[in-house]
Coordinates of C-alpha atoms and ligand atoms in Angstrom, one line a residue:
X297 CA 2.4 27.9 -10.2
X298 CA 3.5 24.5 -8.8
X299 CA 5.0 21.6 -10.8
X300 CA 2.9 18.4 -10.0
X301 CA 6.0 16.8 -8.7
X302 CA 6.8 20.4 -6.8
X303 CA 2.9 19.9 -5.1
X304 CA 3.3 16.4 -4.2
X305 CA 6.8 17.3 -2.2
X306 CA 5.3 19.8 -0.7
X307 CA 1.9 17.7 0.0
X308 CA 4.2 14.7 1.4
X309 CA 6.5 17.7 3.8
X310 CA 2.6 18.8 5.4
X311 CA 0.7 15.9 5.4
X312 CA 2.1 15.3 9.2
X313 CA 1.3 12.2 10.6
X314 CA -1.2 10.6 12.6
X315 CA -0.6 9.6 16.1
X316 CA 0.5 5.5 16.6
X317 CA -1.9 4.1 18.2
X318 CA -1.5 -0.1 19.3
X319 CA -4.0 -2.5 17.2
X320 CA -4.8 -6.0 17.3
X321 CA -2.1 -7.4 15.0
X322 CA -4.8 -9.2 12.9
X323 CA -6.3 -5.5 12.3
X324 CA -2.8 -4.2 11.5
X325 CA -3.2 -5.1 7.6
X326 CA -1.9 -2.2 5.1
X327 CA -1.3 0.1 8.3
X328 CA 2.5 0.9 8.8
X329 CA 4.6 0.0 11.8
X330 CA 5.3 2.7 14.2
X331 CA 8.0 1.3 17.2
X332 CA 10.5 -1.8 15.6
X333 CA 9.5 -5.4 16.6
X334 CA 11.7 -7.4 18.5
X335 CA 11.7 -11.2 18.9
X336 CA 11.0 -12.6 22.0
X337 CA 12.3 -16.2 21.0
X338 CA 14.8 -18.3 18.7
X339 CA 13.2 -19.7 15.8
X340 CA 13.2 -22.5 15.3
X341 CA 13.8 -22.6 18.7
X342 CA 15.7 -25.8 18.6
X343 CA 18.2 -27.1 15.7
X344 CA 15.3 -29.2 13.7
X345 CA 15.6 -31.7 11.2
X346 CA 14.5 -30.7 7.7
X347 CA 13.7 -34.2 6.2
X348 CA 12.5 -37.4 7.0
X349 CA 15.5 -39.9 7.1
X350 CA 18.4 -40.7 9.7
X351 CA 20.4 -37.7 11.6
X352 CA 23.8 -38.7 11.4
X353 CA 27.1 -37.5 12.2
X354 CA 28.5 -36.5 8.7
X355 CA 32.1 -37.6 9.6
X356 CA 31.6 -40.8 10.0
X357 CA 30.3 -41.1 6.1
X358 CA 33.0 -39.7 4.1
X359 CA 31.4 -39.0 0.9
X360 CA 28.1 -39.9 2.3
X361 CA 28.5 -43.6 2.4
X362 CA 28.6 -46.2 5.2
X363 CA 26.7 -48.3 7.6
X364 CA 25.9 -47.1 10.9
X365 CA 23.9 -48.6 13.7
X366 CA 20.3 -47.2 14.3
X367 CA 19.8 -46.6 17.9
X368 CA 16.5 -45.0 18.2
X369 CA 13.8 -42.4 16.6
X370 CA 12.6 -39.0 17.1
X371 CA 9.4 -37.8 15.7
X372 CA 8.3 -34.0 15.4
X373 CA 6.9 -32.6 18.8
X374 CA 9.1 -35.2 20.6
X375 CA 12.6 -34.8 22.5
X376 CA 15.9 -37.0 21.2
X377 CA 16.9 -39.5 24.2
X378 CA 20.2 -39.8 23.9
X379 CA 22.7 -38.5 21.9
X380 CA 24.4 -39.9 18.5
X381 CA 27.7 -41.2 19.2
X382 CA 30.4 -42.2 16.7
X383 CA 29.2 -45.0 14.4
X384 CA 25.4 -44.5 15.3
X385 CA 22.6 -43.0 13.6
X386 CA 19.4 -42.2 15.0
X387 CA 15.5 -42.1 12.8
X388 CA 14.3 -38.2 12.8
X389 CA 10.8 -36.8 11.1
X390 CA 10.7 -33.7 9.8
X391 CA 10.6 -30.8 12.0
X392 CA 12.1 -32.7 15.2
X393 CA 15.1 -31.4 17.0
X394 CA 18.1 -32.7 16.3
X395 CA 19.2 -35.3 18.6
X396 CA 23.4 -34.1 19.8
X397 CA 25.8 -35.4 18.5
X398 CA 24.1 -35.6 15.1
X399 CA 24.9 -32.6 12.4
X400 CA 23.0 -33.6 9.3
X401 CA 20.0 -35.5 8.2
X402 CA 20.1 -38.1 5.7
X403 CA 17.0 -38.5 3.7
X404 CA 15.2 -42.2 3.5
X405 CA 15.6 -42.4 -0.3
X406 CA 19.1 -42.7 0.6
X407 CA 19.5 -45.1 2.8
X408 CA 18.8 -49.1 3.1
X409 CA 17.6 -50.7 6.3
X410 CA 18.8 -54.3 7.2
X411 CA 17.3 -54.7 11.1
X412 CA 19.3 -51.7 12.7
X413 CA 22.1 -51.8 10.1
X414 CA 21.2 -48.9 8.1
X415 CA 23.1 -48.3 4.9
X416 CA 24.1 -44.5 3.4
X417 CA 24.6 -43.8 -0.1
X418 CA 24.3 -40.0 0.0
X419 CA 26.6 -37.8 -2.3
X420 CA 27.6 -34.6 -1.1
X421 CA 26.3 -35.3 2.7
X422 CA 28.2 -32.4 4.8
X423 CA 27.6 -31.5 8.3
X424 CA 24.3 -29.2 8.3
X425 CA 22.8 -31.1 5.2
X426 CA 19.1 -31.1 6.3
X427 CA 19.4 -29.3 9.3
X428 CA 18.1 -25.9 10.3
X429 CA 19.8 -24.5 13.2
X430 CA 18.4 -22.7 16.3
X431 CA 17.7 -18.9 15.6
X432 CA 18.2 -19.0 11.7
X433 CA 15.3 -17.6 11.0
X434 CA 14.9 -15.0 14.4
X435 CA 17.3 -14.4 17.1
X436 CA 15.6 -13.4 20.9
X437 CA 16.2 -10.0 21.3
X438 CA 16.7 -9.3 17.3
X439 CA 14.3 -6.4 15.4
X440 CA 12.6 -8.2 13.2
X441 CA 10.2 -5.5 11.7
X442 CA 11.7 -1.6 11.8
X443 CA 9.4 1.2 11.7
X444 CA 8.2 2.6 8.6
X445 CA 7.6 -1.2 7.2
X446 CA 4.0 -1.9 5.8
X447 CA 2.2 -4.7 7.0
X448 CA 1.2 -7.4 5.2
X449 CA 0.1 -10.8 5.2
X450 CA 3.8 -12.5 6.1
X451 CA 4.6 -9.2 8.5
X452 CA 0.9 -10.1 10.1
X453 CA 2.2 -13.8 10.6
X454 CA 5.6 -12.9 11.8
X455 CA 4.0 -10.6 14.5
X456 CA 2.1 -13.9 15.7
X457 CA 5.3 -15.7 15.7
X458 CA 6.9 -13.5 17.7
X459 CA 4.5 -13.0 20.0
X460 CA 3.9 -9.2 19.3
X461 CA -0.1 -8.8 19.0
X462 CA -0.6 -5.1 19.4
X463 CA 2.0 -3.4 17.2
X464 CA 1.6 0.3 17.4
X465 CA 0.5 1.5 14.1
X466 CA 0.0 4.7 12.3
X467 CA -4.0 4.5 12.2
X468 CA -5.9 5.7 8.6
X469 CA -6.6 9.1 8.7
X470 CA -10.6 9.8 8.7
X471 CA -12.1 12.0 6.1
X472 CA -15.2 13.9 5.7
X473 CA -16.3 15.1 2.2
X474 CA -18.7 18.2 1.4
X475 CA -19.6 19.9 -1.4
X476 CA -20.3 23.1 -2.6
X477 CA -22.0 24.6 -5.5
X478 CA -26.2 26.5 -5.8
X479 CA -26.5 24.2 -8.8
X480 CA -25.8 21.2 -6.9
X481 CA -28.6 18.8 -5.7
X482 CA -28.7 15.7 -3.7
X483 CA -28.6 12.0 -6.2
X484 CA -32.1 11.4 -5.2
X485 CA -33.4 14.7 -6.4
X486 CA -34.6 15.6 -10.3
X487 CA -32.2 18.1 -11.3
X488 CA -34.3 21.3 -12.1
X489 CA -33.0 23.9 -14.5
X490 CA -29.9 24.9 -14.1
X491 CA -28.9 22.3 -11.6
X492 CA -27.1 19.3 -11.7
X493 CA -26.7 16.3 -9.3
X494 CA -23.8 15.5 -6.7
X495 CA -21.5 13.2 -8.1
X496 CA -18.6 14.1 -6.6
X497 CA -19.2 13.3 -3.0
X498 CA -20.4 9.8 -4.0
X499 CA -17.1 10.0 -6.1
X500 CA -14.8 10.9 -3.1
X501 CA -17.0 8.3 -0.6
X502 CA -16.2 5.5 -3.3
X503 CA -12.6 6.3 -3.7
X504 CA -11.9 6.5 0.4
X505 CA -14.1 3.5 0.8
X506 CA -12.1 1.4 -2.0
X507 CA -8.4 2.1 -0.3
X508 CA -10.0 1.5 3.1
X509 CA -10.6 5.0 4.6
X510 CA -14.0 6.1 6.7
X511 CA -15.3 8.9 5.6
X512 CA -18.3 10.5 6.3
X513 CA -20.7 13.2 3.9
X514 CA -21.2 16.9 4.9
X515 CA -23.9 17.2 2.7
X516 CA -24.0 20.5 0.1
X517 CA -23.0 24.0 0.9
X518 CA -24.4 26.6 -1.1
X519 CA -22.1 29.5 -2.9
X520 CA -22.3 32.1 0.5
X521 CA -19.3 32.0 2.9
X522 CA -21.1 31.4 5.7
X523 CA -23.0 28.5 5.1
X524 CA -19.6 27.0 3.2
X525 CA -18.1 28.6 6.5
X526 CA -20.3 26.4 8.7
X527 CA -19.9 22.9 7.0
X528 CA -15.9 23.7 6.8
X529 CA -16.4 24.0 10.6
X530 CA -18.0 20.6 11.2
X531 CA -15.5 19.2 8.8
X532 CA -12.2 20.1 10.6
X533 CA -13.1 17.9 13.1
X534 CA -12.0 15.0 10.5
X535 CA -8.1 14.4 9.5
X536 CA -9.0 15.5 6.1
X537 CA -11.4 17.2 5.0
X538 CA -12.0 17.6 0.8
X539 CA -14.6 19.6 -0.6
X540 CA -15.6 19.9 -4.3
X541 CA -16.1 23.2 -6.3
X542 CA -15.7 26.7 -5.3
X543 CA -11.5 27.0 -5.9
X544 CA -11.3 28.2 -9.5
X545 CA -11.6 32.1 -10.6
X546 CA -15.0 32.6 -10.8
X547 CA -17.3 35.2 -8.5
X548 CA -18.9 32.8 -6.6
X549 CA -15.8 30.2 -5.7
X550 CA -15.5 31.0 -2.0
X551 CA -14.3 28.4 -0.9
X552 CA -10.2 29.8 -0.3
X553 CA -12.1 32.5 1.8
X554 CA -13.8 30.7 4.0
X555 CA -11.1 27.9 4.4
X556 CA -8.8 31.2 5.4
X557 CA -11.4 32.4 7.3
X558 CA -12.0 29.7 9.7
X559 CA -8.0 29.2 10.3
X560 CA -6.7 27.0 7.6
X561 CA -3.6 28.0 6.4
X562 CA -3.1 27.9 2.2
X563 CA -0.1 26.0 1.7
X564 CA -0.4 26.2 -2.3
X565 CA -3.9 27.2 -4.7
X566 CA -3.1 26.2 -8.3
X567 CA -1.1 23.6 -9.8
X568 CA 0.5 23.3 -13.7
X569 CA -1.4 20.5 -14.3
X570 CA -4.7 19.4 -16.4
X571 CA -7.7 18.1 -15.2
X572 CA -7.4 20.1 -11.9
X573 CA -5.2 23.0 -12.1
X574 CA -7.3 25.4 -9.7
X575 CA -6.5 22.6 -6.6
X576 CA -6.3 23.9 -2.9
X577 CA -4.3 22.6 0.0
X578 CA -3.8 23.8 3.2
X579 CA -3.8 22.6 6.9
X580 CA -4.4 23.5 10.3
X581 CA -3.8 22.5 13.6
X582 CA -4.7 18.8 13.4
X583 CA -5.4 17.6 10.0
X584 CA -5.3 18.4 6.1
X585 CA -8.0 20.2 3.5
X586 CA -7.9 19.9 -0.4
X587 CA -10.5 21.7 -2.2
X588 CA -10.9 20.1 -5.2
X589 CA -12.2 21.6 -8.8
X590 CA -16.0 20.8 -9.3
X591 CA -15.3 19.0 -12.0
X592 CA -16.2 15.2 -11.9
X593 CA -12.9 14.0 -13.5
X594 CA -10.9 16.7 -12.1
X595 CA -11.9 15.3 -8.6
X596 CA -11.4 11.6 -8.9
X597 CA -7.7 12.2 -10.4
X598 CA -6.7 14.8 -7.7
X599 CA -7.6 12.3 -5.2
X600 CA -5.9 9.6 -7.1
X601 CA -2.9 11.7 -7.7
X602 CA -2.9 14.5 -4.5
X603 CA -5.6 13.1 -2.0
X604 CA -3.9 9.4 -1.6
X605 CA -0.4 11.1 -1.6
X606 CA -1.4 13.0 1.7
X607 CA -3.3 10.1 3.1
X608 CA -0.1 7.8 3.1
X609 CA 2.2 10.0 4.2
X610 CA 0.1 10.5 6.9
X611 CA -0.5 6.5 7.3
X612 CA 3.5 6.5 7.9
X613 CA 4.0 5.0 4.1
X614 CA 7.6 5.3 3.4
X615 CA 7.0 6.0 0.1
X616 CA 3.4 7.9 -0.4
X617 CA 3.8 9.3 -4.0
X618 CA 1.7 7.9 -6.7
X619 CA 3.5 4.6 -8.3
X620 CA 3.4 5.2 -11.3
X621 CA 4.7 2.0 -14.0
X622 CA 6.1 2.5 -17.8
X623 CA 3.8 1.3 -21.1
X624 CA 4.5 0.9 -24.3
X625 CA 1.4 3.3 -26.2
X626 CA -0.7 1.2 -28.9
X627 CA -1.7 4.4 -31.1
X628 CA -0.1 7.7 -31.2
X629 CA -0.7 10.8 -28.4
X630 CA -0.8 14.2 -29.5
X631 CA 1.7 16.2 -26.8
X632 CA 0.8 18.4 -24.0
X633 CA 1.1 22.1 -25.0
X634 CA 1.5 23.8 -21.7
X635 CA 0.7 21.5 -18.6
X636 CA 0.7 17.6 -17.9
X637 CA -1.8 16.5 -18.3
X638 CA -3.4 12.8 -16.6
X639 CA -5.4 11.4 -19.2
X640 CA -7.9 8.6 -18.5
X641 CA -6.3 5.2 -20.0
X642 CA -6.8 1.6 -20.9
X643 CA -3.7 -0.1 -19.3
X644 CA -3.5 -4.0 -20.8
X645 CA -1.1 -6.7 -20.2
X646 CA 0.4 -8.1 -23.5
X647 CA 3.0 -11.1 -23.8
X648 CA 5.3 -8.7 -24.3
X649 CA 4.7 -6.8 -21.4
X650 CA 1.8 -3.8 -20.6
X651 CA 0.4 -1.8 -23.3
X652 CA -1.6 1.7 -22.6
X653 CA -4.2 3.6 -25.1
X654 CA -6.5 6.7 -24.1
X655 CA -10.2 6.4 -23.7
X656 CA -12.3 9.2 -25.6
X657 CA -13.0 12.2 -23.3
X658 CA -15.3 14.8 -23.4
X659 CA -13.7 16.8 -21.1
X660 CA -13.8 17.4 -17.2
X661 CA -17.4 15.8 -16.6
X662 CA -17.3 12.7 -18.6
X663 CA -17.3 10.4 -15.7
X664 CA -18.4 8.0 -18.6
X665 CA -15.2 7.7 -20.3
X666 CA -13.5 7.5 -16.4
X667 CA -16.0 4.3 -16.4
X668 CA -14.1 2.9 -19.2
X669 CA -10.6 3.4 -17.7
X670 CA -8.2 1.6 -15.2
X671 CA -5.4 4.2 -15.6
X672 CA -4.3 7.5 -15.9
X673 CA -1.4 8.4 -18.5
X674 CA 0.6 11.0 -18.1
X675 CA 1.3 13.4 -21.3
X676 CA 4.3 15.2 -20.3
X677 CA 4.8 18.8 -21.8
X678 CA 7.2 18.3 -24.9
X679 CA 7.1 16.8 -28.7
X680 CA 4.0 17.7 -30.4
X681 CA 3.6 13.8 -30.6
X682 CA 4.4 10.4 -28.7
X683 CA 4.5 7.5 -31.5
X684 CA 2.5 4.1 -31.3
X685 CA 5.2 2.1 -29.5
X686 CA 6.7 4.9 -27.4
X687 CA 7.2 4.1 -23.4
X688 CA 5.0 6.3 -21.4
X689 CA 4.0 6.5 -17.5
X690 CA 0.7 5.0 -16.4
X691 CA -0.9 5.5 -12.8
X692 CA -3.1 2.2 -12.6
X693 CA -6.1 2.9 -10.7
X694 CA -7.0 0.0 -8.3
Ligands
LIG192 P1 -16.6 24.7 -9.8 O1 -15.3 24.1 -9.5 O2 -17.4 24.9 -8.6 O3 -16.4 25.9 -10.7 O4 -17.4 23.6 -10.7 C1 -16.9 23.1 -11.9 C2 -17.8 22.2 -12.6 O5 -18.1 21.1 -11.8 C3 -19.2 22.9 -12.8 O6 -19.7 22.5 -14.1 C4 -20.0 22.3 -11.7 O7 -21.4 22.2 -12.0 C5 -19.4 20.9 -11.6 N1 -19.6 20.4 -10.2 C6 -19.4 21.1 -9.1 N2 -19.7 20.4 -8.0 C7 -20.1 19.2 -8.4 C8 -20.6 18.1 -7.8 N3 -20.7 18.0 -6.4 N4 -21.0 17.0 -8.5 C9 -21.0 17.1 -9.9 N5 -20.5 18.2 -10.6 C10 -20.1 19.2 -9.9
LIG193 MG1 -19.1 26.0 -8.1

């Protein structure tokens, strides 16, 4: 049986990717670039003054002090005259070009105006004080943005700046969701005896929703392989298709049959790990399928831990494991015997830096005590107890 860190390698080595496609850049948010960006200007695109005051030719202020003849202005969105020539300084605003001649910018604190007399007292004045020169920022013709780099709100900006509104993109892979189970009845129905309501699609629907996926619902399939056989069908027409229930031991868990049956390949059934050991990934032609254990919390921390894995690889994500960040525990955590286990957690932020405690758990089901989390902790296999004060790993759950 697979190590979780064993699964999630091989996950991240199947997930494939999804085809680049180019979006409008404002749309290109969280999605990860797919060709490099190149500039298609300087920027600035003109040697610009940094600070109101007088651009002057730092030689002839040794030390920064001196009087020098004023012998004109330039304000931002204009263009300089004439040049400065020895013994002359010329008024600039902030964000003007640089009139030549000129190397640095004296600021107006620093200076004294008798008619055009204008007197320096500025310490440590050296050519470039002030000044930004052309193509600091971006060169024409430079990458600015290489593939694999995630887009975000200064990337989106840059893209603008450059000029580069349809980036290609790796698009979000789309998912569709179904479950399986007899005892399983729609939210809106009564349970009868016996039967319980679907959580776990509403679960999985929430959870793509919240990190942005579409997804749409498949409805129930009941425990026969040819209706679970059916739905499966309809499903593969998504990226990835997840399905709850039907992948443990049990007589009527079909659900690694039919998968087979309608041409997905297993890539791994079972992994050492607790809540969802009996998990189920495979692939086919175009896209991914995890079946998922029935069990409520099984399902929302094999999505958290498995599902989102697969989902940024295949977004192009340079690095699509789960992040998870060390915290010190506030109370003491008996050890995991034989498999890690994820354990639904309270992560805090103290002064001295974030703190983690368990929630109570009744088991697989108590989506109750998921409720009152905002992290998973990981209980690696080892001493029979982790002290109060001991650093652990935490997956925060957005
Ligand atoms: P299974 O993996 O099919 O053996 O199901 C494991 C447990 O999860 C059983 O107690 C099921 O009743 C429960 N379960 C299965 N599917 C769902 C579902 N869609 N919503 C809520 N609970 C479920
Ligand atoms: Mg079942």
């Amino acid at each position: 049986m697979l190590s979780i860190e064993e699964a999630l390698d091989v996950v991240v080595e199947h997930a494939g990717r999804q085809t680049p496609s180019p979006v409008e850049h404002t749309d290109a948010v969280g999605r990860v670039l797919a060709k490099p960006v190149v500039s298609d200007i300087d920027s600035p695109p003109f040697t610009k003054a940094l600070m109101d005051g007088f651009a002057v030719r730092a030689a002839d202020l040794p030390g920064g002090e001196g009087t020098l003849r004023r012998v004109g202005q330039v304000a931002a969105g204009a263009t300089p005259d004439r040049p400065v020539g020895e013994g002359e300084c010329m008024q600039i605003m902030t964000g003007a070009p640089m009139p030549e001649g000129a190397n640095a910018v004296v600021m107006i604190e620093q200076t004294e105006a008798q008619e055009d007399q204008i007197r320096f007292s500025a310490p440590g004045l050296k050519p470039g004080t002030a000044v930004m020169p052309r193509g600091r920022e971006l060169e024409k013709g430079a990458v600015v943005l290489e593939p694999g780099h995630r887009l975000g709100p200064a990337e989106v900006g840059l893209l603008a700046t450059v000029g580069h509104t349809l980036p290609s993109v790796y698009p979000r892979p789309r998912l569709a969701v179904l479950a399986t189970g007899d005892e399983i009845v729609p939210p809106r129905t009564l349970p009868g005896p016996g039967q319980i309501r679907n959580s776990n699609a509403s679960t999985v629907v929430a959870l793509a929703r919240e990190a942005g996926y579409d997804i749409v619902e498949l409805g129930i399939a009941r425990d026969e392989e040819a209706d679970i056989t059916t739905k499966i069908r309809q499903g593969l027409a998504a990226d990835v298709l997840i399905l709850s229930g039907g992948v443990s031991a049990g007589k009527r868990d079909l659900v690694p049959r039919a998968l087979t049956s309608t041409g997905v390949q297993e890539v791994f059934h079972k992994v050492r790990f607790k809540p969802g050991k009996p998990l189920w990934f495979g692939k086919h032609d175009r896209g991914l399928v995890f079946g998922l254990p029935g069990n409520p919390v099984s399902v929302l921390v094999c999505f958290e831990v498995f599902v989102k894995t697969a989902l940024r690889a295949r977004g192009g994500h340079r690095s699509p494991r789960p992040a998870l960040i060390p915290a010190r525990l506030t109370a003491p955590v008996p050890g995991a015997k034989d498999r890690v286990v994820y354990h639904p957690a309270k992560l805090e932020w103290s002064a001295a830096g974030p703190t983690v405690q368990r929630v109570d758990w009744f088991g697989s089901a108590d989506l109750r005590a998921m409720s009152a989390a905002n992290a998973l902790l990981e209980i690696p296999i080892g001493p029979p107890e982790h002290p109060a004060g001991a650093t652990m790993k935490v997956l925060p759950l957005t």
